């Protein structure tokens, strides 16, 4: 009678029965409420209790959506802001393709450039063409508003989260990544002279080219760093500010300013690789050697890390793994509301050594 | 009577009348021959003259294709090997989007990973979904075989050419780019000690990760370099070999070997930016400064050029312009057989100076 539980009990999908149990009503009452049927009257109280229970349990409201298992078109869409049009982030597409390839499904990738009218037209166009499911992604990790049209198909959020409680999302574990960076420096003997490079001036969010969307990465990386340093009985010696975007030139000028300020860092945690490369340039200009005079670690794990000597140690964005997992979740039909955090591995370069003072 | 001229006279599309005039036959005879009609007999000589005239004038044989102007779905597909899944090259997608945006058309991007069975399924899937036209692209410039299915829609080749005489293609002007690189060094005073870095060993084509497809860039860049140097009364001092792919590590070892060989280059033309960055690393290890002791120029114009100091001068792949033009050609319906070569601009860094000897 209902397309909602769809035999998903085996893989953790919340069933109508569970919602009914929690709400203290009959299973059919739940079905009536959640299917929006009006041919049987239920009290407002009952309706409210059902809706609350469904929400608390994370019951998926994608009620009309066929799961991919039963989908017939064999086509999935990746709808994102800029994943397909920016370098590096598009390795997420590769991850998605890998999972779809295993399932013999085809992928259409569309970029909205962050324009909501274009997004609506693209979603309509895709839904009208019977895509079996949609991966809704973002070029960098941020909070998105889920477009209503998206709810016409099963969907998974890729590299973004939503404030809605009913979505399945896959993002990098940025908090753990921050701890990884701090721990790498602590392990090498750094303690009280670790600086972070890449916070924004008050009011700025970075990403002028990206609608000024605020990256989740900054706050979460800092949180992880603070936690790890605190556990080791220390804290950041300071946070160097960057004017707007996280690019090489801004990294260079930020670190040049830091060095000129009289600060005595033993190590720099740079918010991304481009800023890390800029740090190298500022250190070189100041006659300081990496890692002998200063250790450097960054985030992203992009090709920039091997463009410099010594190669830059970086906590790596797991783009392919994110894409793979998002596609797997979509294909499996297990779009249980949950945020999946994918580990960010440490890619070792040669930019970390013991601090000068302890030698 | 014919869907072929379709009112395209205004934008340079060859008409049946023009073909008839050149062939010295009636317009209806041209129509009969080119539409493959058999209800009126024409001599073999007439048929041949018509076909020759059509070819010489570049008359489009995409006869069954609706032009985009009359297309109804408002959707275009970009079908490529790896454009959507490799960094840097995907700025072509941005160019395509720009042109489509102006025309209010939507873009589906699909990557075939170079697998022909997947390509067939994707093309069928797109054609069944009524895309108005297809841009068929390649991640790097190469010769492709046009799949038969592609002929079910108007199409333009992006960053690739075909051996078929009836295709419209957009590629970078690599020959001119080679001349640009050589001229930049000649202008700075280099003459007899210019080396090229990046030829493959006999039998190798590079691109192990890309089905060993041979890039057109190598031969064409070398051709442009040779022509420009020859016009200046000189030639390459030598060509340094690279093991397989054009990456940083291979660039480094190739230039290290070159320096160890006793060669005395004053300047290096590196086949791409990654090899150029590798060259920097080898020069640094040998205690040589760029550009004081050695000038370096490369091709691509990728973000790697600003990851090194001094920044690397590079002849830049016009990815966005390629994408823009391909989409414009498709949208205009003027898919006249022709190879459009888009200029590759010189992006100035600080890696070129006068050779040491002339100071």
mmCIF file of N, CA, C and O in Angstrom, chain A residues 137-178:
data_model
loop_
_atom_site.group_PDB
_atom_site.id
_atom_site.type_symbol
_atom_site.label_atom_id
_atom_site.label_comp_id
_atom_site.label_asym_id
_atom_site.label_seq_id
_atom_site.Cartn_x
_atom_site.Cartn_y
_atom_site.Cartn_z
ATOM 1 N N UNK A 137 25.252 18.963 -5.688
ATOM 2 C CA UNK A 137 26.577 19.195 -5.139
ATOM 3 C C UNK A 137 27.010 20.640 -5.097
ATOM 4 O O UNK A 137 26.399 21.522 -5.705
ATOM 5 N N UNK A 138 28.068 20.877 -4.357
ATOM 6 C CA UNK A 138 28.672 22.195 -4.296
ATOM 7 C C UNK A 138 30.173 22.081 -4.520
ATOM 8 O O UNK A 138 30.796 21.115 -4.101
ATOM 9 N N UNK A 139 30.722 23.088 -5.177
ATOM 10 C CA UNK A 139 32.156 23.093 -5.469
ATOM 11 C C UNK A 139 32.961 23.093 -4.190
ATOM 12 O O UNK A 139 33.964 22.400 -4.076
ATOM 13 N N UNK A 140 32.566 23.925 -3.194
ATOM 14 C CA UNK A 140 33.231 23.814 -1.895
ATOM 15 C C UNK A 140 32.174 23.574 -0.823
ATOM 16 O O UNK A 140 30.986 23.817 -1.027
ATOM 17 N N UNK A 141 32.616 23.073 0.304
ATOM 18 C CA UNK A 141 31.693 22.627 1.340
ATOM 19 C C UNK A 141 30.952 23.813 1.954
ATOM 20 O O UNK A 141 31.573 24.740 2.470
ATOM 21 N N UNK A 142 29.631 23.783 1.870
ATOM 22 C CA UNK A 142 28.845 24.897 2.407
ATOM 23 C C UNK A 142 27.423 24.413 2.706
ATOM 24 O O UNK A 142 27.058 23.279 2.384
ATOM 25 N N UNK A 143 26.665 25.296 3.333
ATOM 26 C CA UNK A 143 25.269 24.993 3.606
ATOM 27 C C UNK A 143 24.424 25.490 2.439
ATOM 28 O O UNK A 143 24.578 26.631 1.996
ATOM 29 N N UNK A 144 23.566 24.628 1.919
ATOM 30 C CA UNK A 144 22.726 25.009 0.782
ATOM 31 C C UNK A 144 21.252 24.976 1.186
ATOM 32 O O UNK A 144 20.871 24.330 2.158
ATOM 33 N N UNK A 145 20.436 25.691 0.437
ATOM 34 C CA UNK A 145 18.989 25.571 0.557
ATOM 35 C C UNK A 145 18.552 24.555 -0.483
ATOM 36 O O UNK A 145 18.856 24.717 -1.670
ATOM 37 N N UNK A 146 17.879 23.508 -0.044
ATOM 38 C CA UNK A 146 17.454 22.469 -0.986
ATOM 39 C C UNK A 146 16.302 23.004 -1.829
ATOM 40 O O UNK A 146 15.254 23.376 -1.305
ATOM 41 N N UNK A 147 16.459 23.071 -3.148
ATOM 42 C CA UNK A 147 15.367 23.564 -3.992
ATOM 43 C C UNK A 147 14.187 22.592 -3.979
ATOM 44 O O UNK A 147 14.387 21.378 -3.952
ATOM 45 N N UNK A 148 12.985 23.145 -3.964
ATOM 46 C CA UNK A 148 11.783 22.311 -3.879
ATOM 47 C C UNK A 148 11.724 21.294 -5.014
ATOM 48 O O UNK A 148 11.318 20.152 -4.819
ATOM 49 N N UNK A 149 12.156 21.713 -6.201
ATOM 50 C CA UNK A 149 12.104 20.806 -7.359
ATOM 51 C C UNK A 149 12.912 19.531 -7.145
ATOM 52 O O UNK A 149 12.594 18.483 -7.698
ATOM 53 N N UNK A 150 13.955 19.662 -6.342
ATOM 54 C CA UNK A 150 14.838 18.519 -6.098
ATOM 55 C C UNK A 150 14.058 17.361 -5.487
ATOM 56 O O UNK A 150 14.402 16.194 -5.672
ATOM 57 N N UNK A 151 12.982 17.710 -4.780
ATOM 58 C CA UNK A 151 12.224 16.680 -4.072
ATOM 59 C C UNK A 151 11.342 15.844 -4.996
ATOM 60 O O UNK A 151 10.605 14.979 -4.541
ATOM 61 N N UNK A 152 11.429 16.096 -6.287
ATOM 62 C CA UNK A 152 10.723 15.256 -7.256
ATOM 63 C C UNK A 152 11.511 14.010 -7.625
ATOM 64 O O UNK A 152 11.051 13.190 -8.426
ATOM 65 N N UNK A 153 12.680 13.896 -7.075
ATOM 66 C CA UNK A 153 13.502 12.716 -7.369
ATOM 67 C C UNK A 153 14.270 12.359 -6.105
ATOM 68 O O UNK A 153 14.463 13.205 -5.239
ATOM 69 N N UNK A 154 14.725 11.111 -5.989
ATOM 70 C CA UNK A 154 15.615 10.791 -4.877
ATOM 71 C C UNK A 154 16.875 11.639 -5.031
ATOM 72 O O UNK A 154 17.329 11.855 -6.158
ATOM 73 N N UNK A 155 17.400 12.135 -3.934
ATOM 74 C CA UNK A 155 18.606 12.959 -4.062
ATOM 75 C C UNK A 155 19.520 12.781 -2.868
ATOM 76 O O UNK A 155 19.097 12.391 -1.786
ATOM 77 N N UNK A 156 20.789 13.063 -3.105
ATOM 78 C CA UNK A 156 21.816 13.060 -2.068
ATOM 79 C C UNK A 156 22.603 14.353 -2.219
ATOM 80 O O UNK A 156 22.868 14.791 -3.339
ATOM 81 N N UNK A 157 22.951 14.974 -1.112
ATOM 82 C CA UNK A 157 23.766 16.187 -1.157
ATOM 83 C C UNK A 157 25.251 15.814 -1.172
ATOM 84 O O UNK A 157 25.686 14.993 -0.372
ATOM 85 N N UNK A 158 25.992 16.418 -2.087
ATOM 86 C CA UNK A 158 27.416 16.125 -2.240
ATOM 87 C C UNK A 158 28.253 17.360 -1.916
ATOM 88 O O UNK A 158 28.114 18.387 -2.566
ATOM 89 N N UNK A 159 29.075 17.252 -0.901
ATOM 90 C CA UNK A 159 29.962 18.351 -0.488
ATOM 91 C C UNK A 159 29.173 19.567 0.009
ATOM 92 O O UNK A 159 29.650 20.696 -0.058
ATOM 93 N N UNK A 160 27.963 19.301 0.479
ATOM 94 C CA UNK A 160 27.180 20.382 1.086
ATOM 95 C C UNK A 160 26.183 19.780 2.068
ATOM 96 O O UNK A 160 25.919 18.585 2.035
ATOM 97 N N UNK A 161 25.682 20.602 2.954
ATOM 98 C CA UNK A 161 24.657 20.171 3.905
ATOM 99 C C UNK A 161 23.496 21.147 3.808
ATOM 100 O O UNK A 161 23.621 22.225 3.219
ATOM 101 N N UNK A 162 22.360 20.743 4.368
ATOM 102 C CA UNK A 162 21.212 21.645 4.359
ATOM 103 C C UNK A 162 20.687 21.792 5.774
ATOM 104 O O UNK A 162 20.983 20.967 6.648
ATOM 105 N N UNK A 163 19.928 22.836 6.006
ATOM 106 C CA UNK A 163 19.322 23.011 7.325
ATOM 107 C C UNK A 163 18.119 22.089 7.504
ATOM 108 O O UNK A 163 17.642 21.892 8.606
ATOM 109 N N UNK A 164 17.628 21.533 6.384
ATOM 110 C CA UNK A 164 16.515 20.595 6.484
ATOM 111 C C UNK A 164 17.008 19.319 7.162
ATOM 112 O O UNK A 164 18.118 18.867 6.916
ATOM 113 N N UNK A 165 16.142 18.763 7.988
ATOM 114 C CA UNK A 165 16.584 17.599 8.763
ATOM 115 C C UNK A 165 16.414 16.299 7.989
ATOM 116 O O UNK A 165 16.772 15.242 8.476
ATOM 117 N N UNK A 166 15.876 16.377 6.797
ATOM 118 C CA UNK A 166 15.506 15.140 6.100
ATOM 119 C C UNK A 166 16.437 14.781 4.946
ATOM 120 O O UNK A 166 16.069 14.001 4.076
ATOM 121 N N UNK A 167 17.629 15.356 4.939
ATOM 122 C CA UNK A 167 18.489 15.125 3.785
ATOM 123 C C UNK A 167 19.664 14.212 4.105
ATOM 124 O O UNK A 167 20.115 14.128 5.240
ATOM 125 N N UNK A 168 20.133 13.525 3.074
ATOM 126 C CA UNK A 168 21.331 12.713 3.170
ATOM 127 C C UNK A 168 22.459 13.512 2.543
ATOM 128 O O UNK A 168 22.329 13.989 1.422
ATOM 129 N N UNK A 169 23.548 13.669 3.280
ATOM 130 C CA UNK A 169 24.636 14.503 2.778
ATOM 131 C C UNK A 169 25.980 13.810 2.955
ATOM 132 O O UNK A 169 26.165 13.015 3.877
ATOM 133 N N UNK A 170 26.895 14.122 2.062
ATOM 134 C CA UNK A 170 28.253 13.593 2.127
ATOM 135 C C UNK A 170 29.214 14.771 2.087
ATOM 136 O O UNK A 170 29.207 15.535 1.127
ATOM 137 N N UNK A 171 29.986 14.932 3.141
ATOM 138 C CA UNK A 171 30.952 16.045 3.176
ATOM 139 C C UNK A 171 32.294 15.537 3.714
ATOM 140 O O UNK A 171 32.368 14.473 4.330
ATOM 141 N N UNK A 172 33.356 16.309 3.499
ATOM 142 C CA UNK A 172 34.650 15.920 4.073
ATOM 143 C C UNK A 172 34.631 16.154 5.581
ATOM 144 O O UNK A 172 33.959 17.076 6.047
ATOM 145 N N UNK A 173 35.375 15.337 6.314
ATOM 146 C CA UNK A 173 35.440 15.518 7.764
ATOM 147 C C UNK A 173 36.479 16.597 8.085
ATOM 148 O O UNK A 173 37.628 16.305 8.428
ATOM 149 N N UNK A 174 36.052 17.838 7.998
ATOM 150 C CA UNK A 174 36.957 18.978 8.130
ATOM 151 C C UNK A 174 37.442 19.165 9.570
ATOM 152 O O UNK A 174 38.549 19.638 9.802
ATOM 153 N N UNK A 175 36.599 18.822 10.534
ATOM 154 C CA UNK A 175 37.014 18.949 11.931
ATOM 155 C C UNK A 175 38.181 17.998 12.203
ATOM 156 O O UNK A 175 39.234 18.403 12.732
ATOM 157 N N UNK A 176 38.018 16.758 11.780
ATOM 158 C CA UNK A 176 39.101 15.794 11.964
ATOM 159 C C UNK A 176 40.341 16.221 11.184
ATOM 160 O O UNK A 176 41.481 16.006 11.623
ATOM 161 N N UNK A 177 40.126 16.856 10.043
ATOM 162 C CA UNK A 177 41.254 17.305 9.220
ATOM 163 C C UNK A 177 42.069 18.365 9.963
ATOM 164 O O UNK A 177 43.306 18.358 9.926
ATOM 165 N N UNK A 178 41.366 19.264 10.640
ATOM 166 C CA UNK A 178 42.066 20.273 11.434
ATOM 167 C C UNK A 178 42.920 19.613 12.511
ATOM 168 O O UNK A 178 44.082 19.985 12.720
#
